């Protein structure tokens, strides 16, 4: 068997819609306050779409930026893997909508459902197509319009989520000094009962009853998810470090899913990371589900922390439960 071809991220584009939803706005909508949101979750503001703007629209904007950064055209894309829990509609896939809106004539693609782990899973799916030599240019996208499935009368969920998108171009690495090194993914379906949207699928097709019972919104048992996230995210990261002969202090940039500042801090502490190496932007964007990690990559670039050669660890936990940890060397 031929040696697998290592994949790298060769370009990154991100996009958030311009409209802001601040804690002060939410104070006027539900019984909440800035102090609670900041201290319990760590969010100041999030971006949300105007009516009529869909997940594909955010994905297209992010994709255009990634293409432009790399000097590529839509015709160069061979495969689109799009992670989302808020597809434009159940079918056709949002990947097909994006392919058409971009004019990526030669590409095939599909959606990937892994909630907050969808971007790291999409990266690995894309990387495997590069590893086999089947493709040379894969666009891995994480895009969500969470505001389309949030009940803005439920203070337990509406303060948390925001909208956004990120797109990473994946290409073969030049050498072993860049690109993806290793990953561990796990799912635990027994956790499905703690974070889910029950309505609109084959089990509970949309009806007056499903709408009246608010089954088209996100339902979350926050404490259950919190406990699992803190335990499992650190566990997978430690396993990944250990099997690569690394310690937390070897990581240059840690990019975790942005669900709750307390989850991020607890994970960072368990991993023994060096000070200042954890990327946090939940204060500005909230939890954008599939988009948190590319948005945090962009923040790391803006802060000058993510450079060519940086040793990076990505970590995510999401509905499912899905968990992912990825080790890579940044390539540009
Ligand atoms: O990205 C997908 C994965 N999701 C996650 O990782 C989320 C994990 N969970 C969490 O981040 C946290 O559990 C939440 C942020 C969702 C909630 O924080 P918590 O510290 O676990 O709060 P809680 O649910 O235990 O609620 C504590 C109190 C309750 O009041 P009582 O019963 O103590 O009187 C809630 O009713 O806080 C109350 N509360 C609020 N108060 C003001 C809940 N939401 C709010 C709110 N504003 N928005």
Coordinates of C-alpha atoms and ligand atoms in Angstrom, one line a residue:
X1 CA 0.0 0.0 0.0
X2 CA 1.3 3.5 -0.9
X3 CA 2.1 5.8 2.0
X4 CA -1.0 8.1 2.7
X5 CA -0.6 11.6 1.4
X6 CA -0.6 14.1 4.3
X7 CA -3.2 16.9 4.0
X8 CA -2.9 20.5 5.2
X9 CA -5.1 23.5 5.6
X10 CA -3.8 25.9 2.8
X11 CA -6.3 28.7 3.3
X12 CA -9.0 29.8 5.7
X13 CA -12.0 32.1 5.2
X14 CA -14.6 33.1 7.8
X15 CA -17.8 35.1 7.9
X16 CA -20.3 36.4 10.4
X17 CA -23.4 38.4 9.6
X18 CA -23.2 42.1 10.5
X19 CA -26.1 42.3 12.9
X20 CA -25.3 42.1 16.6
X21 CA -27.3 40.6 19.4
X22 CA -25.9 41.9 22.6
X23 CA -26.5 40.9 26.2
X24 CA -28.4 44.2 26.7
X25 CA -30.7 43.2 23.8
X26 CA -31.3 39.8 25.5
X27 CA -32.1 41.5 28.8
X28 CA -35.0 43.2 27.0
X29 CA -36.2 39.9 25.6
X30 CA -36.0 37.4 28.5
X31 CA -35.4 37.3 32.2
X32 CA -31.6 37.4 32.1
X33 CA -28.7 39.8 32.8
X34 CA -25.3 40.7 31.5
X35 CA -23.6 39.5 34.7
X36 CA -25.1 36.0 34.6
X37 CA -24.3 35.5 30.9
X38 CA -20.7 36.8 31.3
X39 CA -19.9 34.8 34.4
X40 CA -21.7 31.6 33.6
X41 CA -21.0 31.4 29.8
X42 CA -18.5 34.2 28.9
X43 CA -20.5 35.8 26.1
X44 CA -20.9 39.6 25.5
X45 CA -22.4 39.5 22.0
X46 CA -23.2 37.3 19.0
X47 CA -23.9 37.9 15.4
X48 CA -27.2 36.8 13.9
X49 CA -28.6 36.9 10.4
X50 CA -31.4 39.0 9.0
X51 CA -34.5 37.1 7.8
X52 CA -33.9 35.3 4.5
X53 CA -30.2 34.8 5.1
X54 CA -29.4 31.0 5.2
X55 CA -26.6 28.8 6.2
X56 CA -25.5 28.5 2.6
X57 CA -25.1 32.3 2.3
X58 CA -22.7 32.4 5.2
X59 CA -20.8 29.4 3.9
X60 CA -20.5 31.0 0.4
X61 CA -19.0 34.2 1.9
X62 CA -16.5 32.2 4.0
X63 CA -15.6 30.0 1.0
X64 CA -15.0 33.0 -1.3
X65 CA -12.5 34.4 1.2
X66 CA -10.7 31.1 1.4
X67 CA -10.5 30.8 -2.4
X68 CA -9.3 34.4 -2.7
X69 CA -6.6 33.9 0.0
X70 CA -5.2 31.0 -2.0
X71 CA -5.6 32.5 -5.4
X72 CA -8.0 29.8 -6.5
X73 CA -11.3 29.8 -8.4
X74 CA -14.5 27.9 -7.6
X75 CA -13.6 25.6 -10.6
X76 CA -10.6 24.4 -8.6
X77 CA -12.7 22.8 -5.8
X78 CA -13.1 19.0 -6.2
X79 CA -15.1 18.2 -3.1
X80 CA -17.2 20.2 -0.6
X81 CA -17.8 18.7 2.9
X82 CA -20.2 21.0 4.8
X83 CA -20.8 20.5 8.5
X84 CA -24.1 22.0 9.9
X85 CA -27.1 21.4 12.1
X86 CA -29.0 24.1 10.3
X87 CA -29.1 23.1 6.6
X88 CA -31.0 25.5 4.4
X89 CA -33.6 22.7 4.1
X90 CA -33.5 18.9 4.7
X91 CA -32.7 18.3 1.1
X92 CA -31.0 19.1 -1.2
X93 CA -27.9 19.2 0.9
X94 CA -26.5 22.7 1.7
X95 CA -23.3 21.5 0.1
X96 CA -25.2 21.3 -3.2
X97 CA -26.6 24.8 -2.7
X98 CA -23.1 26.1 -2.0
X99 CA -21.7 24.4 -5.0
X100 CA -24.3 26.1 -7.2
X101 CA -24.0 29.5 -5.6
X102 CA -20.2 29.4 -5.8
X103 CA -20.3 28.1 -9.4
X104 CA -18.0 25.2 -8.4
X105 CA -18.7 23.3 -11.6
X106 CA -16.4 20.4 -11.1
X107 CA -17.2 19.6 -7.4
X108 CA -19.2 17.0 -5.7
X109 CA -20.2 17.2 -2.0
X110 CA -22.4 16.4 0.9
X111 CA -23.5 17.6 4.3
X112 CA -22.0 16.2 7.5
X113 CA -24.1 16.2 10.7
X114 CA -22.0 16.2 13.9
X115 CA -23.2 19.4 15.6
X116 CA -20.4 21.3 17.3
X117 CA -17.8 18.7 16.1
X118 CA -18.9 19.1 12.5
X119 CA -16.0 21.2 11.4
X120 CA -13.3 19.0 12.9
X121 CA -15.1 15.9 11.4
X122 CA -15.3 17.7 8.0
X123 CA -11.6 18.4 8.1
X124 CA -10.8 14.8 8.7
X125 CA -13.2 13.5 6.0
X126 CA -11.6 15.9 3.6
X127 CA -8.1 14.9 4.7
X128 CA -8.9 11.2 4.1
X129 CA -9.8 12.0 0.4
X130 CA -6.5 13.8 0.1
X131 CA -4.7 10.9 1.9
X132 CA -5.8 8.4 -0.7
X133 CA -4.9 10.6 -3.6
X134 CA -8.6 10.8 -4.8
X135 CA -8.6 14.6 -4.5
X136 CA -6.2 17.5 -4.3
X137 CA -8.5 20.4 -3.3
X138 CA -11.3 19.9 -0.8
X139 CA -13.3 22.6 0.8
X140 CA -14.2 21.8 4.4
X141 CA -16.9 24.1 5.7
X142 CA -18.6 24.7 9.1
X143 CA -21.7 26.9 8.9
X144 CA -24.7 27.4 11.1
X145 CA -27.6 29.8 11.5
X146 CA -28.4 28.8 15.0
X147 CA -30.8 31.7 15.3
X148 CA -33.1 29.8 13.0
X149 CA -33.6 27.0 15.6
X150 CA -33.5 29.0 18.9
X151 CA -36.5 29.8 21.0
X152 CA -36.0 33.5 21.9
X153 CA -38.3 33.1 24.9
X154 CA -36.1 30.4 26.4
X155 CA -33.4 32.1 28.5
X156 CA -31.5 28.8 29.0
X157 CA -30.6 28.5 25.3
X158 CA -31.2 31.9 23.6
X159 CA -28.2 33.6 25.3
X160 CA -25.7 31.0 24.1
X161 CA -25.9 30.7 20.4
X162 CA -24.9 32.8 17.4
X163 CA -24.5 32.5 13.6
X164 CA -21.3 32.2 11.6
X165 CA -19.3 30.2 9.0
X166 CA -15.7 29.1 8.3
X167 CA -14.2 27.4 5.3
X168 CA -10.8 25.7 5.1
X169 CA -9.1 24.7 1.8
X170 CA -7.4 21.3 2.2
X171 CA -4.5 20.3 -0.1
X172 CA -1.7 17.8 -0.1
X173 CA 1.1 18.9 2.3
X174 CA 4.5 19.8 0.8
X175 CA 6.3 17.7 3.5
X176 CA 5.9 16.2 6.9
X177 CA 6.6 19.5 8.6
X178 CA 3.1 20.8 7.9
X179 CA -0.5 19.5 7.9
X180 CA -2.6 17.0 9.8
X181 CA -0.7 14.7 12.2
X182 CA -3.3 12.7 14.1
X183 CA -6.9 12.7 15.3
X184 CA -9.3 10.9 17.6
X185 CA -13.0 11.1 17.1
X186 CA -15.7 9.4 19.3
X187 CA -19.4 9.5 19.5
X188 CA -21.6 8.5 22.5
X189 CA -25.2 8.2 21.3
X190 CA -26.5 7.7 24.8
X191 CA -26.0 11.5 25.2
X192 CA -28.5 12.3 22.4
X193 CA -31.2 12.9 24.9
X194 CA -29.4 15.9 26.5
X195 CA -29.1 18.2 23.4
X196 CA -31.4 17.8 20.4
X197 CA -34.0 19.3 18.1
X198 CA -36.9 16.7 18.0
X199 CA -39.2 18.2 15.4
X200 CA -39.2 18.2 11.6
X201 CA -37.5 14.8 11.1
X202 CA -39.0 11.4 10.2
X203 CA -39.7 10.6 13.9
X204 CA -41.8 13.8 14.4
X205 CA -42.6 15.3 11.0
X206 CA -43.6 18.9 11.2
X207 CA -47.2 19.5 12.2
X208 CA -49.2 22.0 14.1
X209 CA -48.5 19.9 17.2
X210 CA -44.7 19.8 16.8
X211 CA -44.7 23.6 16.4
X212 CA -47.1 24.2 19.3
X213 CA -44.8 22.0 21.4
X214 CA -41.7 24.0 20.3
X215 CA -40.1 20.8 18.9
X216 CA -38.5 22.9 16.1
X217 CA -36.1 24.5 18.7
X218 CA -32.9 23.4 20.4
X219 CA -33.5 21.6 23.7
X220 CA -30.6 21.3 26.1
X221 CA -29.9 19.8 29.5
X222 CA -27.0 22.2 30.1
X223 CA -25.5 20.6 33.1
X224 CA -25.4 17.1 31.6
X225 CA -23.7 18.5 28.5
X226 CA -21.3 20.6 30.6
X227 CA -20.1 17.6 32.7
X228 CA -19.6 15.4 29.6
X229 CA -17.8 18.2 27.8
X230 CA -15.3 19.0 30.6
X231 CA -14.5 15.3 31.1
X232 CA -14.4 14.0 27.6
X233 CA -12.7 16.9 25.8
X234 CA -9.7 16.7 28.1
X235 CA -9.7 12.9 28.0
X236 CA -9.5 12.7 24.2
X237 CA -6.9 15.5 24.0
X238 CA -4.7 13.8 26.6
X239 CA -4.9 10.5 24.7
X240 CA -4.0 12.2 21.5
X241 CA -1.0 14.0 23.1
X242 CA 0.2 10.8 24.8
X243 CA 0.2 8.6 21.7
X244 CA 2.2 11.3 19.8
X245 CA 4.8 11.5 22.6
X246 CA 3.7 15.1 23.5
X247 CA 2.7 17.1 26.6
X248 CA 0.2 19.9 26.8
X249 CA 3.1 22.3 27.2
X250 CA 4.3 21.3 23.7
X251 CA 1.2 22.8 22.1
X252 CA 1.7 26.2 20.6
X253 CA -2.0 27.0 19.9
X254 CA -5.0 25.2 21.5
X255 CA -8.3 25.9 19.6
X256 CA -11.3 24.5 21.4
X257 CA -15.0 24.6 20.5
X258 CA -16.4 27.8 22.0
X259 CA -19.5 26.6 24.0
X260 CA -18.7 28.0 27.5
X261 CA -15.7 29.9 28.8
X262 CA -15.8 27.6 31.9
X263 CA -15.5 24.5 29.8
X264 CA -12.6 26.0 27.9
X265 CA -10.7 27.0 31.1
X266 CA -11.4 23.6 32.8
X267 CA -10.0 21.7 29.7
X268 CA -7.0 24.0 29.4
X269 CA -6.2 23.5 33.1
X270 CA -6.4 19.7 32.8
X271 CA -4.1 19.7 29.7
X272 CA -1.4 21.8 31.3
X273 CA -1.1 24.2 28.4
X274 CA 1.3 27.1 28.4
X275 CA -0.2 30.5 29.3
X276 CA -1.7 32.5 26.5
X277 CA -1.9 29.6 24.1
X278 CA -5.7 29.0 24.4
X279 CA -7.8 30.8 21.8
X280 CA -10.9 32.3 23.2
X281 CA -13.4 34.4 21.2
X282 CA -16.7 33.2 22.7
X283 CA -17.2 36.7 24.1
X284 CA -17.6 38.1 20.6
X285 CA -19.4 35.3 18.7
X286 CA -21.1 33.0 21.3
X287 CA -21.5 29.4 20.3
X288 CA -21.8 29.2 16.5
X289 CA -21.8 25.4 16.5
X290 CA -20.0 24.2 13.4
X291 CA -18.3 27.6 12.9
X292 CA -16.6 28.1 16.3
X293 CA -13.3 26.4 15.4
X294 CA -12.7 28.2 12.1
X295 CA -13.7 31.5 13.7
X296 CA -11.2 30.8 16.5
X297 CA -8.5 29.9 14.0
X298 CA -9.1 33.3 12.4
X299 CA -8.9 35.0 15.8
X300 CA -5.6 33.2 16.4
X301 CA -4.2 34.4 13.1
X302 CA -5.4 38.0 13.9
X303 CA -3.7 37.8 17.3
X304 CA -0.4 36.7 15.6
X305 CA -0.5 33.4 17.6
X306 CA -1.1 31.0 14.6
X307 CA 1.9 31.0 12.3
X308 CA 3.5 28.6 9.8
X309 CA 4.9 25.7 11.8
X310 CA 2.7 26.2 14.9
X311 CA 1.8 23.0 16.6
X312 CA -2.0 23.2 16.9
X313 CA -4.6 21.1 18.8
X314 CA -8.3 21.4 18.0
X315 CA -10.9 20.0 20.4
X316 CA -14.7 19.8 20.1
X317 CA -17.7 18.4 21.9
X318 CA -21.2 18.5 20.6
X319 CA -24.7 17.1 20.4
X320 CA -24.7 13.3 19.8
X321 CA -22.6 13.3 21.8
X322 CA -19.8 13.9 19.3
X323 CA -16.2 14.5 20.4
X324 CA -13.1 15.3 18.3
X325 CA -9.5 16.1 18.9
X326 CA -7.0 16.9 16.1
X327 CA -3.3 17.6 16.0
X328 CA -1.7 19.5 13.1
X329 CA 1.1 21.8 12.1
X330 CA -0.2 25.1 10.6
X331 CA 0.9 25.5 7.0
X332 CA 0.7 29.2 6.1
Ligands
LIG1 O1 -22.0 23.4 22.0 C1 -22.8 22.3 22.3 C2 -22.4 21.9 23.6 N1 -23.1 22.7 24.6 C3 -22.5 22.9 25.8 O2 -21.3 22.6 25.9 C4 -23.2 23.6 26.9 C5 -22.8 23.1 28.2 N2 -23.6 23.7 29.3 C6 -23.4 25.0 29.7 O3 -22.6 25.7 29.1 C7 -24.1 25.4 30.9 O4 -24.8 24.4 31.5 C8 -25.2 26.5 30.6 C9 -24.5 27.8 30.2 C10 -26.1 26.0 29.5 C11 -26.0 26.8 31.9 O5 -25.1 27.2 32.9 P1 -25.3 26.5 34.3 O6 -24.3 27.1 35.2 O7 -25.2 25.0 34.1 O8 -26.7 26.9 34.8 P2 -27.9 26.0 35.3 O9 -28.6 25.4 34.1 O10 -27.5 25.1 36.4 O11 -28.8 27.1 35.9 C12 -28.4 27.9 37.1 C13 -29.5 28.9 37.4 C14 -30.9 28.4 37.3 O12 -31.6 29.0 38.3 P3 -32.0 28.3 39.7 O13 -32.7 27.1 39.4 O14 -30.6 28.1 40.4 O15 -32.8 29.4 40.4 C15 -31.4 28.8 36.0 O16 -32.8 28.9 35.9 O17 -29.4 29.9 36.4 C16 -30.7 30.1 35.8 N3 -30.5 30.5 34.4 C17 -30.4 31.8 34.1 N4 -30.4 33.0 34.8 C18 -30.2 34.1 34.1 C19 -30.5 29.7 33.3 N5 -30.3 30.5 32.2 C20 -30.2 31.8 32.7 C21 -30.1 33.0 32.0 N6 -30.0 34.2 32.8 N7 -29.9 33.1 30.7

